[in-house]
CSV table of N, CA and C in Angstrom, one decimal:
chain,number,residue,atom,x,y,z
A,114,GLN,N,94.2,103.3,108.4
A,114,GLN,CA,95.3,104.1,108.0
A,114,GLN,C,95.0,104.7,106.6
A,115,VAL,N,95.4,105.9,106.5
A,115,VAL,CA,95.3,106.7,105.2
A,115,VAL,C,96.7,107.1,104.8
A,116,GLN,N,97.1,106.7,103.6
A,116,GLN,CA,98.4,107.1,103.1
A,116,GLN,C,98.2,108.3,102.2
A,117,LEU,N,99.0,109.3,102.3
A,117,LEU,CA,98.9,110.5,101.5
A,117,LEU,C,100.2,110.8,100.8
A,118,VAL,N,100.1,111.1,99.5
A,118,VAL,CA,101.3,111.5,98.7
A,118,VAL,C,101.1,112.8,98.0
A,119,GLU,N,101.9,113.8,98.3
A,119,GLU,CA,101.8,115.0,97.6
A,119,GLU,C,102.6,115.0,96.3
A,120,SER,N,102.1,115.9,95.3
A,120,SER,CA,102.9,116.0,94.1
A,120,SER,C,102.6,117.4,93.5
A,121,GLY,N,103.4,117.8,92.6
A,121,GLY,CA,103.1,119.0,91.8
A,121,GLY,C,103.9,120.2,92.3
A,122,GLY,N,104.7,120.1,93.3
A,122,GLY,CA,105.5,121.2,93.7
A,122,GLY,C,106.6,121.6,92.7
A,123,GLY,N,107.2,122.7,92.9
A,123,GLY,CA,108.3,123.1,91.9
A,123,GLY,C,108.7,124.5,92.1
A,124,LEU,N,109.3,125.1,91.1
A,124,LEU,CA,109.8,126.4,91.1
A,124,LEU,C,108.9,127.3,90.2
A,125,VAL,N,108.5,128.4,90.7
A,125,VAL,CA,107.7,129.3,89.9
A,125,VAL,C,108.1,130.8,90.2
A,126,GLN,N,107.8,131.6,89.3
A,126,GLN,CA,108.2,133.0,89.5
A,126,GLN,C,107.1,133.8,90.2
A,127,VAL,N,107.5,134.9,90.8
A,127,VAL,CA,106.5,135.7,91.5
A,127,VAL,C,105.3,136.1,90.6
A,128,GLY,N,104.1,135.9,91.1
A,128,GLY,CA,102.9,136.2,90.3
A,128,GLY,C,102.4,135.1,89.6
A,129,GLY,N,103.2,134.0,89.6
A,129,GLY,CA,102.8,132.8,88.8
A,129,GLY,C,101.8,131.9,89.6
A,130,SER,N,101.5,130.8,89.0
A,130,SER,CA,100.5,129.9,89.5
A,130,SER,C,101.1,128.5,89.6
A,131,LEU,N,100.6,127.7,90.5
A,131,LEU,CA,101.0,126.3,90.7
A,131,LEU,C,99.9,125.5,91.3
A,132,SER,N,99.8,124.3,91.0
A,132,SER,CA,98.8,123.4,91.6
A,132,SER,C,99.5,122.2,92.2
A,133,VAL,N,99.2,122.0,93.5
A,133,VAL,CA,99.7,120.8,94.1
A,133,VAL,C,98.6,119.8,94.4
A,134,SER,N,98.9,118.5,94.4
A,134,SER,CA,97.9,117.5,94.6
A,134,SER,C,98.3,116.6,95.7
A,135,CYS,N,97.3,115.9,96.3
A,135,CYS,CA,97.5,115.0,97.3
A,135,CYS,C,96.6,113.7,97.1
A,136,ALA,N,97.3,112.6,96.8
A,136,ALA,CA,96.6,111.4,96.5
A,136,ALA,C,96.5,110.5,97.7
A,137,ALA,N,95.3,110.0,98.0
A,137,ALA,CA,95.1,109.2,99.2
A,137,ALA,C,94.8,107.8,98.9
A,138,SER,N,95.3,106.9,99.7
A,138,SER,CA,94.9,105.5,99.6
A,138,SER,C,94.7,105.0,101.0
A,139,GLY,N,94.2,103.8,101.1
A,139,GLY,CA,93.9,103.2,102.4
A,139,GLY,C,92.4,103.3,102.8
A,140,ARG,N,92.2,103.7,104.0
A,140,ARG,CA,90.8,103.9,104.4
A,140,ARG,C,90.0,104.9,103.6
A,141,THR,N,88.7,104.9,103.8
A,141,THR,CA,87.8,105.7,103.0
A,141,THR,C,88.2,107.1,103.0
A,142,PHE,N,88.7,107.6,101.9
A,142,PHE,CA,89.1,109.0,101.7
A,142,PHE,C,88.0,110.0,101.9
A,143,SER,N,86.8,109.6,101.4
A,143,SER,CA,85.7,110.5,101.4
A,143,SER,C,85.2,110.8,102.8
A,144,GLY,N,85.6,110.0,103.8
A,144,GLY,CA,85.1,110.2,105.1
A,144,GLY,C,86.0,111.1,105.9
A,145,HIS,N,87.0,111.7,105.3
A,145,HIS,CA,88.0,112.5,106.0
A,145,HIS,C,88.0,113.9,105.6
A,146,ALA,N,88.0,114.9,106.5
A,146,ALA,CA,88.3,116.2,106.1
A,146,ALA,C,89.8,116.3,105.8
A,147,MET,N,90.2,117.3,105.0
A,147,MET,CA,91.5,117.4,104.5
A,147,MET,C,92.1,118.8,104.8
A,148,GLY,N,93.3,118.9,105.1
A,148,GLY,CA,94.0,120.2,105.3
A,148,GLY,C,95.3,120.3,104.5
A,149,TRP,N,95.6,121.5,104.2
A,149,TRP,CA,96.9,121.8,103.6
A,149,TRP,C,97.6,122.7,104.6
A,150,PHE,N,98.9,122.3,104.8
A,150,PHE,CA,99.8,123.1,105.7
A,150,PHE,C,101.1,123.4,105.0
A,151,ARG,N,101.8,124.3,105.5
A,151,ARG,CA,103.1,124.6,104.9
A,151,ARG,C,104.1,124.9,106.0
A,152,GLN,N,105.4,124.6,105.7
A,152,GLN,CA,106.4,124.9,106.6
A,152,GLN,C,107.6,125.6,105.8
A,153,ALA,N,107.9,126.8,106.2
A,153,ALA,CA,109.0,127.5,105.6
A,153,ALA,C,110.2,127.3,106.4
A,154,PRO,N,111.4,127.4,105.9
A,154,PRO,CA,112.7,127.3,106.6
A,154,PRO,C,112.7,128.1,107.9
A,155,GLY,N,113.0,127.5,109.0
A,155,GLY,CA,113.0,128.2,110.3
A,155,GLY,C,111.7,128.6,110.9
A,156,LYS,N,110.6,128.1,110.3
A,156,LYS,CA,109.3,128.5,110.8
A,156,LYS,C,108.5,127.2,111.2
A,157,GLU,N,107.5,127.4,112.0
A,157,GLU,CA,106.6,126.3,112.3
A,157,GLU,C,105.7,126.0,111.2
A,158,ARG,N,105.2,124.7,111.2
A,158,ARG,CA,104.2,124.3,110.2
A,158,ARG,C,102.9,125.1,110.5
A,159,ALA,N,102.3,125.6,109.4
A,159,ALA,CA,101.1,126.5,109.6
A,159,ALA,C,100.0,126.1,108.6
A,160,PHE,N,98.8,126.3,109.1
A,160,PHE,CA,97.6,126.0,108.3
A,160,PHE,C,97.5,126.9,107.1
A,161,VAL,N,97.1,126.3,106.0
A,161,VAL,CA,96.9,127.0,104.7
A,161,VAL,C,95.5,127.0,104.3
A,162,ALA,N,94.9,125.8,104.2
A,162,ALA,CA,93.5,125.6,103.8
A,162,ALA,C,93.0,124.3,104.3
A,163,GLY,N,91.7,124.3,104.4
A,163,GLY,CA,91.0,123.0,104.8
A,163,GLY,C,89.7,122.8,104.0
A,164,ILE,N,89.3,121.6,103.9
A,164,ILE,CA,88.1,121.3,103.1
A,164,ILE,C,87.4,120.1,103.8
A,165,SER,N,86.0,120.2,103.9
A,165,SER,CA,85.2,119.2,104.5
A,165,SER,C,85.2,117.9,103.7
A,166,TRP,N,84.6,116.9,104.2
A,166,TRP,CA,84.7,115.6,103.6
A,166,TRP,C,84.0,115.6,102.2
A,167,ASN,N,82.9,116.4,102.1
A,167,ASN,CA,82.2,116.5,100.8
A,167,ASN,C,82.5,117.7,100.0
A,168,GLY,N,83.5,118.5,100.4
A,168,GLY,CA,83.9,119.7,99.7
A,168,GLY,C,83.0,120.9,99.9
A,169,ASP,N,82.0,120.8,100.7
A,169,ASP,CA,81.0,121.9,100.8
A,169,ASP,C,81.6,123.1,101.6
A,170,ILE,N,82.5,122.8,102.5
A,170,ILE,CA,83.0,123.8,103.4
A,170,ILE,C,84.5,123.9,103.2
A,171,THR,N,85.0,125.1,103.0
A,171,THR,CA,86.4,125.4,102.9
A,171,THR,C,86.8,126.5,103.8
A,172,ASP,N,88.0,126.5,104.1
A,172,ASP,CA,88.6,127.6,105.0
A,172,ASP,C,90.0,127.9,104.6
A,173,TYR,N,90.4,129.1,104.8
A,173,TYR,CA,91.8,129.5,104.4
A,173,TYR,C,92.4,130.4,105.4
A,174,ALA,N,93.7,130.3,105.5
A,174,ALA,CA,94.5,131.3,106.2
A,174,ALA,C,94.4,132.6,105.6
A,175,ASP,N,94.4,133.7,106.4
A,175,ASP,CA,94.2,135.0,105.9
A,175,ASP,C,95.3,135.3,104.8
A,176,SER,N,96.5,134.8,105.0
A,176,SER,CA,97.5,135.1,104.0
A,176,SER,C,97.3,134.6,102.6
A,177,VAL,N,96.4,133.6,102.5
A,177,VAL,CA,96.2,133.1,101.1
A,177,VAL,C,94.8,133.3,100.6
A,178,LYS,N,93.9,133.9,101.4
A,178,LYS,CA,92.6,134.1,100.9
A,178,LYS,C,92.5,134.9,99.6
A,179,GLY,N,91.7,134.4,98.7
A,179,GLY,CA,91.6,135.1,97.4
A,179,GLY,C,92.7,134.7,96.4
A,180,ARG,N,93.7,134.0,96.9
A,180,ARG,CA,94.8,133.5,96.0
A,180,ARG,C,94.8,132.0,95.8
A,181,PHE,N,94.5,131.3,96.9
A,181,PHE,CA,94.6,129.9,96.9
A,181,PHE,C,93.1,129.3,96.9
A,182,THR,N,93.0,128.1,96.2
A,182,THR,CA,91.7,127.4,96.2
A,182,THR,C,91.9,125.9,96.5
A,183,VAL,N,91.2,125.4,97.5
A,183,VAL,CA,91.3,124.0,97.8
A,183,VAL,C,90.1,123.3,97.3
A,184,SER,N,90.3,122.1,96.7
A,184,SER,CA,89.2,121.3,96.2
A,184,SER,C,89.5,119.9,96.4
A,185,ARG,N,88.5,119.0,96.1
A,185,ARG,CA,88.8,117.6,96.2
A,185,ARG,C,87.9,116.9,95.2
A,186,ASP,N,88.4,115.7,94.8
A,186,ASP,CA,87.6,114.8,94.0
A,186,ASP,C,87.6,113.4,94.7
A,187,ASN,N,86.5,113.1,95.3
A,187,ASN,CA,86.5,111.9,96.1
A,187,ASN,C,86.5,110.6,95.2
A,188,ALA,N,86.1,110.8,94.0
A,188,ALA,CA,86.1,109.6,93.1
A,188,ALA,C,87.6,109.3,92.7
A,189,LYS,N,88.4,110.3,92.8
A,189,LYS,CA,89.8,110.1,92.5
A,189,LYS,C,90.7,110.0,93.7
A,190,ASN,N,90.1,110.1,94.9
A,190,ASN,CA,90.8,110.1,96.2
A,190,ASN,C,91.9,111.2,96.2
A,191,THR,N,91.6,112.3,95.7
A,191,THR,CA,92.6,113.4,95.6
A,191,THR,C,92.1,114.7,96.0
A,192,VAL,N,93.0,115.5,96.7
A,192,VAL,CA,92.7,116.8,97.1
A,192,VAL,C,93.7,117.7,96.4
A,193,TYR,N,93.3,118.9,96.1
A,193,TYR,CA,94.1,119.8,95.3
A,193,TYR,C,94.2,121.2,96.0
A,194,LEU,N,95.3,121.8,95.7
A,194,LEU,CA,95.5,123.2,96.2
A,194,LEU,C,96.0,124.0,95.0
A,195,GLN,N,95.1,124.9,94.4
A,195,GLN,CA,95.5,125.8,93.3
A,195,GLN,C,96.0,127.1,93.9
A,196,MET,N,97.2,127.4,93.5
A,196,MET,CA,97.9,128.6,94.1
A,196,MET,C,98.1,129.6,93.0
A,197,ASN,N,97.5,130.8,93.1
A,197,ASN,CA,97.7,131.9,92.2
A,197,ASN,C,98.4,133.1,92.8
A,198,SER,N,98.9,133.9,92.0
A,198,SER,CA,99.5,135.2,92.5
A,198,SER,C,100.5,134.9,93.6
A,199,LEU,N,101.4,133.9,93.3
A,199,LEU,CA,102.3,133.5,94.3
A,199,LEU,C,103.4,134.5,94.6
A,200,GLU,N,103.7,134.5,95.9
A,200,GLU,CA,104.7,135.5,96.4
A,200,GLU,C,105.9,134.8,97.0
A,201,PRO,N,107.0,135.4,97.2
A,201,PRO,CA,108.2,134.7,97.8
A,201,PRO,C,107.8,134.2,99.2
A,202,GLU,N,106.9,134.8,99.9
A,202,GLU,CA,106.6,134.3,101.2
A,202,GLU,C,105.8,133.0,101.2
A,203,ASP,N,105.4,132.6,100.0
A,203,ASP,CA,104.7,131.3,99.9
A,203,ASP,C,105.7,130.1,99.7
A,204,THR,N,106.9,130.4,99.6
A,204,THR,CA,107.9,129.4,99.5
A,204,THR,C,107.9,128.6,100.8
A,205,ALA,N,107.7,127.2,100.6
A,205,ALA,CA,107.7,126.3,101.8
A,205,ALA,C,107.5,124.9,101.3
A,206,VAL,N,107.6,124.0,102.2
A,206,VAL,CA,107.2,122.6,101.9
A,206,VAL,C,105.7,122.5,102.3
A,207,TYR,N,104.9,122.0,101.3
A,207,TYR,CA,103.5,121.9,101.5
A,207,TYR,C,103.1,120.5,101.8
A,208,TYR,N,102.3,120.4,102.9
A,208,TYR,CA,101.9,119.1,103.3
A,208,TYR,C,100.3,119.0,103.3
A,209,CYS,N,99.8,117.8,102.9
A,209,CYS,CA,98.4,117.6,103.1
A,209,CYS,C,98.2,116.6,104.3
A,210,ALA,N,97.1,116.7,104.9
A,210,ALA,CA,96.8,116.0,106.1
A,210,ALA,C,95.3,115.6,106.1
A,211,ALA,N,95.0,114.5,106.8
A,211,ALA,CA,93.6,114.0,106.9
A,211,ALA,C,93.2,113.8,108.3
A,212,LYS,N,91.9,114.0,108.6
A,212,LYS,CA,91.4,113.8,109.9
A,212,LYS,C,89.9,113.4,109.8
A,213,ASN,N,89.4,112.8,110.8
A,213,ASN,CA,88.0,112.5,110.9
A,213,ASN,C,87.3,113.8,111.4
A,214,GLY,N,86.0,113.9,111.1
A,214,GLY,CA,85.3,115.1,111.5
A,214,GLY,C,85.5,116.3,110.6
A,215,ILE,N,85.3,117.5,111.2
A,215,ILE,CA,85.4,118.7,110.4
A,215,ILE,C,86.9,119.1,110.3
A,216,ALA,N,87.2,119.9,109.2
A,216,ALA,CA,88.5,120.4,109.0
A,216,ALA,C,88.8,121.5,110.1
A,217,THR,N,90.0,121.5,110.6
A,217,THR,CA,90.4,122.5,111.6
A,217,THR,C,91.7,123.1,111.2
A,218,MET,N,92.1,124.2,111.9
A,218,MET,CA,93.3,124.9,111.5
A,218,MET,C,94.5,124.3,112.3
A,219,SER,N,94.2,123.5,113.3
A,219,SER,CA,95.3,123.0,114.2
A,219,SER,C,95.9,121.7,113.7
A,220,LEU,N,97.2,121.7,113.4
A,220,LEU,CA,97.9,120.5,112.9
A,220,LEU,C,97.8,119.4,113.9
A,221,LYS,N,97.6,119.7,115.2
A,221,LYS,CA,97.5,118.6,116.1
A,221,LYS,C,96.3,117.7,116.0
A,222,ASP,N,95.3,118.3,115.3
A,222,ASP,CA,94.0,117.6,115.1
A,222,ASP,C,94.1,116.5,114.0
A,223,TYR,N,95.1,116.6,113.2
A,223,TYR,CA,95.2,115.7,112.0
A,223,TYR,C,95.9,114.4,112.3
A,224,ASP,N,95.4,113.3,111.8
A,224,ASP,CA,95.9,112.0,112.1
A,224,ASP,C,96.9,111.5,111.1
A,225,TYR,N,96.8,111.9,109.9
A,225,TYR,CA,97.6,111.4,108.8
A,225,TYR,C,98.2,112.5,108.0
A,226,TRP,N,99.5,112.3,107.6
A,226,TRP,CA,100.2,113.3,106.9
A,226,TRP,C,101.0,112.7,105.8
A,227,GLY,N,101.1,113.5,104.7
A,227,GLY,CA,102.0,113.2,103.6
A,227,GLY,C,103.4,113.6,103.9
A,228,GLN,N,104.3,113.4,103.0
A,228,GLN,CA,105.7,113.7,103.1
A,228,GLN,C,106.1,115.1,102.7
A,229,GLY,N,105.2,115.7,102.0
A,229,GLY,CA,105.4,117.1,101.6
A,229,GLY,C,105.9,117.3,100.2
A,230,THR,N,105.7,118.4,99.7
A,230,THR,CA,106.2,118.8,98.3
A,230,THR,C,106.7,120.2,98.4
A,231,GLN,N,107.9,120.5,97.8
A,231,GLN,CA,108.5,121.8,97.9
A,231,GLN,C,107.9,122.7,96.9
A,232,VAL,N,107.6,123.9,97.3
A,232,VAL,CA,107.2,125.0,96.4
A,232,VAL,C,108.1,126.2,96.7
A,233,THR,N,108.7,126.6,95.6
A,233,THR,CA,109.7,127.7,95.7
A,233,THR,C,109.2,128.8,94.7
A,234,VAL,N,109.1,130.0,95.3
A,234,VAL,CA,108.7,131.2,94.5
A,234,VAL,C,109.9,132.1,94.4
A,235,SER,N,110.3,132.3,93.1
A,235,SER,CA,111.5,133.1,92.9
A,235,SER,C,111.1,134.6,92.5
A,236,SER,N,111.9,135.5,93.0
A,236,SER,CA,111.6,136.9,92.7
A,236,SER,C,112.5,137.4,91.6
C-alpha cells in the first residue's frame, strides 16, 4: 500500500502561481511512477502531468505544457506540481496518484490515489 496526501491548494488570481505537493508513505515511493490529475466541477478526472520513478521522464497534458512542472524528491517521498500562469480553466481538485512501471495518462492504470486538494483560480 502507498498512502498519498496532497497539500498546497488554495485560491490564486489569474496569472499567478501555486505549488501543490503530494507526500507518500507506505511501500517504497521511489519505485512508483507518479501522476497528477485534476477534476473540475461537472467534468471527468483528467491527466495533468506524470513523472517516472527517478524523475528522468516527464509528460504533460497539452493544456498545461510550458506552464506546469512536475518534479519529485525521493528522499522526501514527495512529488510536486508547480503551476504558473494559472487560468480560470485550471480550477479543479488536483489529485496525485501512484503506479508501478512507467507513468501513463490513463487514470485507470494508477493503483493509489490521494484525497485531492482544491485549486481555485479567480479572474
